[in-house]
PDB file of C-alpha atoms and ligand atoms in Angstrom:
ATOM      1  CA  UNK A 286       0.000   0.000   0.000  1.00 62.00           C
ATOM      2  CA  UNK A 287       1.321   3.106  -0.977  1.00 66.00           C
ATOM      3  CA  UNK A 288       1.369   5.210   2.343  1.00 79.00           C
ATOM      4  CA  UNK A 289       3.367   8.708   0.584  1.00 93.00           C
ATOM      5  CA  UNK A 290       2.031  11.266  -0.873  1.00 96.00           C
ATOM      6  CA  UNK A 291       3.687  14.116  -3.125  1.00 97.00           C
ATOM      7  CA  UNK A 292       3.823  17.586  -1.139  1.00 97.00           C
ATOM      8  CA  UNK A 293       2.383  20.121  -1.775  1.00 98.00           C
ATOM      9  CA  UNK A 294       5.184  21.899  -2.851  1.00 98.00           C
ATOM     10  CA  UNK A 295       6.020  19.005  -5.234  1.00 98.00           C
ATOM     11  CA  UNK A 296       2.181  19.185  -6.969  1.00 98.00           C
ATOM     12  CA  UNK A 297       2.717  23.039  -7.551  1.00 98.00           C
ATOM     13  CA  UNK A 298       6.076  22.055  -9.561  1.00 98.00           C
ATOM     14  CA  UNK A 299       5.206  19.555 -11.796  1.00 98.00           C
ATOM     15  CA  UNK A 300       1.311  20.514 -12.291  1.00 98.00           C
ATOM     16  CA  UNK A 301      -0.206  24.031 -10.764  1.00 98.00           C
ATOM     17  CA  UNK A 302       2.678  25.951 -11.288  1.00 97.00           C
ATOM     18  CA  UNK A 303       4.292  24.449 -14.357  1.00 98.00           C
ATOM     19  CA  UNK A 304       3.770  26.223 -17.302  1.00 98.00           C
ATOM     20  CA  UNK A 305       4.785  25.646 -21.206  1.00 98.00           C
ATOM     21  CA  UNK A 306       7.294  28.183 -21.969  1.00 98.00           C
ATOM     22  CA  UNK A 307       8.288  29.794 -25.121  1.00 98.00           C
ATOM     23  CA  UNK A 308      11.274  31.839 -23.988  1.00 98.00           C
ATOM     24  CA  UNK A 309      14.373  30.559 -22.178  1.00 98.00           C
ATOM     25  CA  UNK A 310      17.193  31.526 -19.707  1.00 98.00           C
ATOM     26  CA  UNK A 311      20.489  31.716 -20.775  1.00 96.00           C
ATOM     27  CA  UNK A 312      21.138  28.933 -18.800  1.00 97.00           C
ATOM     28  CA  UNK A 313      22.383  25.472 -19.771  1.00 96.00           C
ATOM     29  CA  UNK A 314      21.405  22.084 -19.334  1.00 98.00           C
ATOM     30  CA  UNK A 315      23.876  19.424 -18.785  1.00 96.00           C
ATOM     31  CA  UNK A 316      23.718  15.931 -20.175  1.00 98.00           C
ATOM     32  CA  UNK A 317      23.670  13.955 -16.940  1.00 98.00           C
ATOM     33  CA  UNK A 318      20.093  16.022 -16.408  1.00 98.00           C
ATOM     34  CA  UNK A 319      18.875  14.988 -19.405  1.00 98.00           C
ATOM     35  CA  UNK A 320      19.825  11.480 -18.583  1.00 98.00           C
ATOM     36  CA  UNK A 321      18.131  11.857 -14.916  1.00 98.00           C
ATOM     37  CA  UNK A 322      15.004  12.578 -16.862  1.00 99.00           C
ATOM     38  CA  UNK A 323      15.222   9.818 -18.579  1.00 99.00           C
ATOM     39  CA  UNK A 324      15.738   7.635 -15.661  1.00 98.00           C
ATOM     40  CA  UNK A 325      12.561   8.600 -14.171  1.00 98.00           C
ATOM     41  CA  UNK A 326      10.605   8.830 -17.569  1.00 99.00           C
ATOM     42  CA  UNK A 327      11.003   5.428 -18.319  1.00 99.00           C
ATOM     43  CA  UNK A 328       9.208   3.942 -15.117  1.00 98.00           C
ATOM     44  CA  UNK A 329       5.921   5.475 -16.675  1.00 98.00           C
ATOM     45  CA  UNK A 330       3.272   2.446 -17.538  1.00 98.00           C
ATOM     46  CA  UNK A 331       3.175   1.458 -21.122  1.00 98.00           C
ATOM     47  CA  UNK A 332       1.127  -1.618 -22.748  1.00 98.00           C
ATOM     48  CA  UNK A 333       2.664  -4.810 -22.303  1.00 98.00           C
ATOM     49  CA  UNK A 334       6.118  -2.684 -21.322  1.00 98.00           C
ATOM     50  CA  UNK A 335       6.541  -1.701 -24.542  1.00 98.00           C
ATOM     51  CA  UNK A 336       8.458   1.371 -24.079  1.00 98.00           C
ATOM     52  CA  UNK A 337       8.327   2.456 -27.692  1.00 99.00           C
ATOM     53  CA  UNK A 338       9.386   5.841 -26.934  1.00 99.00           C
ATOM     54  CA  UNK A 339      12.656   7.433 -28.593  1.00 98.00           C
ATOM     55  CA  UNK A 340      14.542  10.239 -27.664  1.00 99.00           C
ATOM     56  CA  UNK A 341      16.749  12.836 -29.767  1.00 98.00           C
ATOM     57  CA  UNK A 342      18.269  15.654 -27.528  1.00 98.00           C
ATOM     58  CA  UNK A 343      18.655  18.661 -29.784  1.00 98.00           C
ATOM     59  CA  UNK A 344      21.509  20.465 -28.537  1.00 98.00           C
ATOM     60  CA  UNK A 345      24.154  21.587 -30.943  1.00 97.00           C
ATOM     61  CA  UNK A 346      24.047  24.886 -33.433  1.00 97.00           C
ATOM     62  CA  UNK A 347      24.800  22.095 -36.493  1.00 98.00           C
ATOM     63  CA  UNK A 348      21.481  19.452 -35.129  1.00 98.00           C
ATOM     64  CA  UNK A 349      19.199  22.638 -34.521  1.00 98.00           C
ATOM     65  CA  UNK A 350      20.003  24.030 -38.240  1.00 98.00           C
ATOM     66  CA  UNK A 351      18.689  20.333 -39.367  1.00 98.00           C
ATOM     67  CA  UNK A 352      15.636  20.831 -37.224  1.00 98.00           C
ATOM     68  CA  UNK A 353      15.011  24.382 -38.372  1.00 98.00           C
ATOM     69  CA  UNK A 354      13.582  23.814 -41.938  1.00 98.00           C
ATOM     70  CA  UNK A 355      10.912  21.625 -40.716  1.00 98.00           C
ATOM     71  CA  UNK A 356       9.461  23.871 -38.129  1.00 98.00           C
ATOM     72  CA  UNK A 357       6.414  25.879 -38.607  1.00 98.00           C
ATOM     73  CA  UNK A 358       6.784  29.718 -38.196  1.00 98.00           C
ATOM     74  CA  UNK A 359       5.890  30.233 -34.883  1.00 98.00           C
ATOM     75  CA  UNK A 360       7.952  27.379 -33.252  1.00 98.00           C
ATOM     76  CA  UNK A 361      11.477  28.409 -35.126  1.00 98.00           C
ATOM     77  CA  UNK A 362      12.806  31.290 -32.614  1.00 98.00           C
ATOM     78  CA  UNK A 363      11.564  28.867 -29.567  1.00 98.00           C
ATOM     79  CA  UNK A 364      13.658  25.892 -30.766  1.00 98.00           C
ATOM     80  CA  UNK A 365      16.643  28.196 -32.092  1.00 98.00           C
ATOM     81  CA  UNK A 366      16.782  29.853 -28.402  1.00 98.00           C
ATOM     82  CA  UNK A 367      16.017  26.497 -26.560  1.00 98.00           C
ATOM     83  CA  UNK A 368      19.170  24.784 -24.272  1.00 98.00           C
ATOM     84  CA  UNK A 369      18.059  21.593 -25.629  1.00 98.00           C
ATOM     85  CA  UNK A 370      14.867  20.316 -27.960  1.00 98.00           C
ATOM     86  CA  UNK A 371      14.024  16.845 -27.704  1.00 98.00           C
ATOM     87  CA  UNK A 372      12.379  14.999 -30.532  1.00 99.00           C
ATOM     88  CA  UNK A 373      10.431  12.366 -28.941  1.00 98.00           C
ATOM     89  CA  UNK A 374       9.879   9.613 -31.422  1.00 98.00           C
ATOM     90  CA  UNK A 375       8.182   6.225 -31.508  1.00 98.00           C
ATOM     91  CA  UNK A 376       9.470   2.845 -32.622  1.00 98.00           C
ATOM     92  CA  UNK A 377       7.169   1.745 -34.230  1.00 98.00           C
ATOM     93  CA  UNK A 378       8.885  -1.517 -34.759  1.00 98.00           C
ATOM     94  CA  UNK A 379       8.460  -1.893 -31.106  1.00 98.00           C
ATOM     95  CA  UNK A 380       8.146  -5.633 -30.569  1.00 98.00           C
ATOM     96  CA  UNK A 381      11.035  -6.428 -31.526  1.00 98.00           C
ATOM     97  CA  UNK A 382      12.642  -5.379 -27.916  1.00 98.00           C
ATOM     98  CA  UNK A 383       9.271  -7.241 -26.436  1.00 98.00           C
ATOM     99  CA  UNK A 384      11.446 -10.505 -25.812  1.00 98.00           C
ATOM    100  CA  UNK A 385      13.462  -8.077 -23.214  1.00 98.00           C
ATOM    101  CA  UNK A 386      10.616  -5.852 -22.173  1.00 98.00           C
ATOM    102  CA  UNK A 387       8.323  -8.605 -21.432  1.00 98.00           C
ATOM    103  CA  UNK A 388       9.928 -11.798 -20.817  1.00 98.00           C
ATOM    104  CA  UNK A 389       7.241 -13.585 -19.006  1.00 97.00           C
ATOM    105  CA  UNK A 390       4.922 -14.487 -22.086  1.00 97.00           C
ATOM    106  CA  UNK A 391       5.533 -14.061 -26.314  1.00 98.00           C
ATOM    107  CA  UNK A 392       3.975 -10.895 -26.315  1.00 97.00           C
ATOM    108  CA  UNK A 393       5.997 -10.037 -30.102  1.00 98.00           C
ATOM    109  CA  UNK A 394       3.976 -12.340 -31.527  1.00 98.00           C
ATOM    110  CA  UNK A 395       0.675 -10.195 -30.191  1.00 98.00           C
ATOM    111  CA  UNK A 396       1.787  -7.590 -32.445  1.00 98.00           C
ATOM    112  CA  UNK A 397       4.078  -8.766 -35.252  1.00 97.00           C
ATOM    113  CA  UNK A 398       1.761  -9.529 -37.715  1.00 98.00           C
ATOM    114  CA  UNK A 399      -0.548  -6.728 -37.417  1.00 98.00           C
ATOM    115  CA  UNK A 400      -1.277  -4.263 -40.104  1.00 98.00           C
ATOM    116  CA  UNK A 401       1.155  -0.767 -39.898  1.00 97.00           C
ATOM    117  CA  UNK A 402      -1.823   1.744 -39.413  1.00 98.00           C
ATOM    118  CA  UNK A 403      -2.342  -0.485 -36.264  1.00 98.00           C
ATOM    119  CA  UNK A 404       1.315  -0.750 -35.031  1.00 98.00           C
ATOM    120  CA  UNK A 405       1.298   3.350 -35.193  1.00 98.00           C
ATOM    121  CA  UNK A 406      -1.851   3.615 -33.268  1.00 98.00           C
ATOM    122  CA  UNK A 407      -0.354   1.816 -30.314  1.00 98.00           C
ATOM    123  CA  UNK A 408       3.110   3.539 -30.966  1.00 98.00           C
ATOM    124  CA  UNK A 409       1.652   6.579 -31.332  1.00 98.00           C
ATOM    125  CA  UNK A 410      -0.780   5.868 -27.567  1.00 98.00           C
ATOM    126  CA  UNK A 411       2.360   4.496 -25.615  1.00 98.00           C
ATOM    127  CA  UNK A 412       4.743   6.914 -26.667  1.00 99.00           C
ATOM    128  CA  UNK A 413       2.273  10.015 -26.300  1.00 99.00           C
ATOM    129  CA  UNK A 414       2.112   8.179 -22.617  1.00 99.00           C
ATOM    130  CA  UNK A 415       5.670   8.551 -22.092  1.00 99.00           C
ATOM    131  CA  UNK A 416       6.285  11.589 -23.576  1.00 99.00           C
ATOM    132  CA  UNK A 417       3.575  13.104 -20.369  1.00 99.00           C
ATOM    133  CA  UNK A 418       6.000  11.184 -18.217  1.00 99.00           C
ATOM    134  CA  UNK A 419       9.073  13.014 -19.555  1.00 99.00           C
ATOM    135  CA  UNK A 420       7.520  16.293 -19.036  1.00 99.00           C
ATOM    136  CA  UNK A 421       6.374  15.343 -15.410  1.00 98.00           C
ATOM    137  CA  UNK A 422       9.934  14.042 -14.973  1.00 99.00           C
ATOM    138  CA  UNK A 423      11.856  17.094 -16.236  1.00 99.00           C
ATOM    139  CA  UNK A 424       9.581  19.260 -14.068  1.00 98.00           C
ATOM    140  CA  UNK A 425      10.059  16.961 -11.362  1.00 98.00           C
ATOM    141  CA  UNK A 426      14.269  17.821 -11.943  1.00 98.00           C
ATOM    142  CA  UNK A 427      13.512  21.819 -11.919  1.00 98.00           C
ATOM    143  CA  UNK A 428      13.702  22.187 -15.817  1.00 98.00           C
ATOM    144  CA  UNK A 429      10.845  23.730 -17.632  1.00 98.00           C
ATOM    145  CA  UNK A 430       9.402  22.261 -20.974  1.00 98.00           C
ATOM    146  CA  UNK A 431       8.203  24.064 -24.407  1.00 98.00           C
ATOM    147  CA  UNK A 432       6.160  20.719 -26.407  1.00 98.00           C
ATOM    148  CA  UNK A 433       5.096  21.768 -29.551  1.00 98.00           C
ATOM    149  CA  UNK A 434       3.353  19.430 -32.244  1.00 98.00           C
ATOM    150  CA  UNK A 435       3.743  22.478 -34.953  1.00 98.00           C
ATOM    151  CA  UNK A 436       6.537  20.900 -37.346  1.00 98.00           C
ATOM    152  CA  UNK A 437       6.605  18.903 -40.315  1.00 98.00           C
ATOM    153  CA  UNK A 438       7.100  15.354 -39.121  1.00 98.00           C
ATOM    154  CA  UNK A 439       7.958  13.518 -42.540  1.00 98.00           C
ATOM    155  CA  UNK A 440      10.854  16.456 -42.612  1.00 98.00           C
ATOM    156  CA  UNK A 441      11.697  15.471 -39.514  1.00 98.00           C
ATOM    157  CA  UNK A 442      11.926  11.728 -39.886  1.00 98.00           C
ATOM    158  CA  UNK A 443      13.642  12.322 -43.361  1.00 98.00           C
ATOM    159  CA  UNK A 444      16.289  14.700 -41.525  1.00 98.00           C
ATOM    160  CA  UNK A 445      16.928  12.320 -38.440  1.00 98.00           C
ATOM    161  CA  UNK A 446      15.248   8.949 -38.749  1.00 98.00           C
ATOM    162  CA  UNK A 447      16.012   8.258 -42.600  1.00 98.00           C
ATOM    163  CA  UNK A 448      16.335   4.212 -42.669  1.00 98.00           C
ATOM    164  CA  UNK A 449      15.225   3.391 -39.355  1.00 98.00           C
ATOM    165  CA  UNK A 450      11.874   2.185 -37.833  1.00 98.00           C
ATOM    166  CA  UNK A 451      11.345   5.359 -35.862  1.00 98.00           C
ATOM    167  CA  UNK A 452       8.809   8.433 -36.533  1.00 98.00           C
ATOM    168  CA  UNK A 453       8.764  11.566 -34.691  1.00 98.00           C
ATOM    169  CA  UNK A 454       5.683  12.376 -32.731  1.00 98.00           C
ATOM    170  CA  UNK A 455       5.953  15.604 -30.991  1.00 98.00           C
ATOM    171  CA  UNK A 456       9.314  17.727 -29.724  1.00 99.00           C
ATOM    172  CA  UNK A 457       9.663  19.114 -26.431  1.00 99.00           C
ATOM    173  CA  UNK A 458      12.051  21.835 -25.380  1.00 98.00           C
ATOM    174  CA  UNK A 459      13.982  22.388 -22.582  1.00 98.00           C
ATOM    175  CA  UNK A 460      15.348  24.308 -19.595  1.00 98.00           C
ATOM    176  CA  UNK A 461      14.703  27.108 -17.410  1.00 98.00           C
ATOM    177  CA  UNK A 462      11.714  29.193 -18.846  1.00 98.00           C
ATOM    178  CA  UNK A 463      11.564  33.388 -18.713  1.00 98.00           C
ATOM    179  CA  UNK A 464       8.407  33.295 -16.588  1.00 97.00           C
ATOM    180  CA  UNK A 465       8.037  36.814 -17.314  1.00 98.00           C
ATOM    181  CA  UNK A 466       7.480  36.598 -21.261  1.00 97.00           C
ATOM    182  CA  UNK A 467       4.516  34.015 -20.238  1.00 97.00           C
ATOM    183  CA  UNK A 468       0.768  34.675 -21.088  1.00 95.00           C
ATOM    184  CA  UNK A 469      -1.732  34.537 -18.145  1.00 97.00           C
ATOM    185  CA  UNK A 470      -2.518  30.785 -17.797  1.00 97.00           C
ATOM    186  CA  UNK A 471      -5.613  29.898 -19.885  1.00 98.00           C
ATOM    187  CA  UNK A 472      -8.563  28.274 -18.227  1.00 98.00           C
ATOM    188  CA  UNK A 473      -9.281  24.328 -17.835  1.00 98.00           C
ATOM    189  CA  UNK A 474     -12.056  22.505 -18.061  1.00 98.00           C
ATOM    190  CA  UNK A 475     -13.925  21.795 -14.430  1.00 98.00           C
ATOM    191  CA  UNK A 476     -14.349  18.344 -12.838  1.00 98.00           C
ATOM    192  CA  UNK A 477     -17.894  18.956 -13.686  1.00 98.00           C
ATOM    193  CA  UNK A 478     -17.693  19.537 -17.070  1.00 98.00           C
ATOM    194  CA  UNK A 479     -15.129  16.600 -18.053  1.00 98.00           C
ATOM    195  CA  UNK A 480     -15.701  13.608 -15.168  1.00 98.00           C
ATOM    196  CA  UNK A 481     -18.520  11.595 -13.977  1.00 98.00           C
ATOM    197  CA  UNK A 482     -18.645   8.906 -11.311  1.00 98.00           C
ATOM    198  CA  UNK A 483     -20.761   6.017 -12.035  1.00 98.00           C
TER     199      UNK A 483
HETATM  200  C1  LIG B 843       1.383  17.976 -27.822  1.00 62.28           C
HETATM  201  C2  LIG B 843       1.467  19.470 -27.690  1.00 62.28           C
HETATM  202  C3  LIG B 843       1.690  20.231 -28.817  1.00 62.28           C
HETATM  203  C4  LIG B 843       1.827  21.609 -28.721  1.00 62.28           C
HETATM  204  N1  LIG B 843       2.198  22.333 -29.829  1.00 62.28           N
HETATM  205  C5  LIG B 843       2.569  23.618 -29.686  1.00 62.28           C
HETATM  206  C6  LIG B 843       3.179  24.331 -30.746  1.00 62.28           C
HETATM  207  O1  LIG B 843       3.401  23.780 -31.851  1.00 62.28           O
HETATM  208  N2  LIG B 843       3.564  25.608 -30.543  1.00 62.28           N
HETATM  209  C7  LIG B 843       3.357  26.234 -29.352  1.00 62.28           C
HETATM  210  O2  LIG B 843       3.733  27.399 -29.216  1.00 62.28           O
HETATM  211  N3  LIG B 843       2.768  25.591 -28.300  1.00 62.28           N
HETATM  212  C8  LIG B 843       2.385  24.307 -28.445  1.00 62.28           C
HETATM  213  N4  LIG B 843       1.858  23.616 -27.369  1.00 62.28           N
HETATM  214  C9  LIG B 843       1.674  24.321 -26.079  1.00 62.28           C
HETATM  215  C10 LIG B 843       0.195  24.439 -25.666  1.00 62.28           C
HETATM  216  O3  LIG B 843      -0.415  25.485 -26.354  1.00 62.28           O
HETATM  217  C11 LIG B 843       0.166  24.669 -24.137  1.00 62.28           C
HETATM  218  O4  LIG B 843       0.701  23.517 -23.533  1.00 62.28           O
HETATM  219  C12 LIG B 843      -1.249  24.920 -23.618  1.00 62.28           C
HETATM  220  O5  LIG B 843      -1.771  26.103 -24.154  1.00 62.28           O
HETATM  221  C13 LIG B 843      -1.252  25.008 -22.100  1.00 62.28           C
HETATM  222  O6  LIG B 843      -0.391  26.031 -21.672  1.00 62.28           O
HETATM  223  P1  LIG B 843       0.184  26.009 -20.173  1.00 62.28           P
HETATM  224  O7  LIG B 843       0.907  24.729 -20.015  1.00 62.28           O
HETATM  225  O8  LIG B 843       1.118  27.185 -20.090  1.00 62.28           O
HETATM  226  O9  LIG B 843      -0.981  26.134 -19.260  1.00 62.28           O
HETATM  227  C14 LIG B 843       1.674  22.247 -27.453  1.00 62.28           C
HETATM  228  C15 LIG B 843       1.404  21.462 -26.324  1.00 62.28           C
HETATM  229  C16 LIG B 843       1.324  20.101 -26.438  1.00 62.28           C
HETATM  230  C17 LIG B 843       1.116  19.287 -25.176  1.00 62.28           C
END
């Protein structure tokens, strides 16, 4: 039984306080953070332990140039002034690490044969999953996150992901955001207008 709960203090990180930010401090990010995030996204839930997330941190002048020409408008200046930009990608060719992932039973051969429109979906579910977790986690470590869906993703597959089985799904950047470039935080739906107990 789980007998912890996260403070206060910890809720208003990751979720009241957290924001998505389009403006950074000139402050970097090292690599062993970036790993630390990882470490924690990874324990997130996905079906049958797939894990078909994939990560590509976006940190050098030369990798943000590739990324550049397949950004919409709006998104360039965010990505160009980001510490890092991750392209969070799916495998979508996931079951073949299912044999490691999920040892106890021959879960590849639940998916192997099925049709690629199918093998997306559930790529496209889990790794949407775990790309939540990695912004929970790298809120969780202090760093603030930019996600942003606006960008070309066959450009962005063809610039990074040429001959591999991985697609990009959405790219998140990092660091620490200028709070005070940020727009007053929009509204959310109410418990009553999105849940009901039955
Ligand atoms: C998957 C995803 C895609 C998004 N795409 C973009 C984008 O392309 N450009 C952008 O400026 N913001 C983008 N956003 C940011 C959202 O507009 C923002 O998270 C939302 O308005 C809530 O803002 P808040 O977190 O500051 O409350 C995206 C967010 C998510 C989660």
């Amino acid at each position: 039984m789980v007998s912890v709960m996260l403070s206060n203090e910890g809720q208003e990180l990751i979720f009241r306080n957290a924001r998505s930010y389009s403006y950074w401090l000139d402050r970097p990010v090292d690599d062993g953070l970036l790993r630390q995030v990882y470490e924690l996204t990874k324990m997130g839930p996905t079906s049958a332990n797939m894990c078909p997330l994939r990560i590509l941190f976006v940190k050098l002048r030369e990798a943000k140039e590739r990324l550049k020409p397949a950004l919409d408008a709006g998104n360039v200046n965010k990505v160009m002034t980001a510490p890092v930009t991750a392209i969070l990608g799916m495998d979508v060719r996931f079951y073949e690490k299912l044999p490691q992932l999920f040892p106890h039973a021959d879960a590849r051969s639940w998916f192997k044969d099925l049709p690629e429109p199918v093998l997306e979906y559930v790529a496209l579910r889990n790794s949407s999953l775990q790309g939540a977790y990695f912004m929970l986690a790298a809120r969780s470590l202090g760093l603030d996150c930019g996600p942003m869906s606006g960008f070309n993703n066959a450009k962005v597959d063809a610039a990074f992901f040429a001959g591999t089985t991985i697609k990009s799904n959405f790219l998140c950047a990092l660091g620490y955001g200028d709070a005070s470039k940020l727009y007053p935080r929009s509204p959310r739906l109410t418990f009553e207008e999105t849940c009901q107990i039955i």
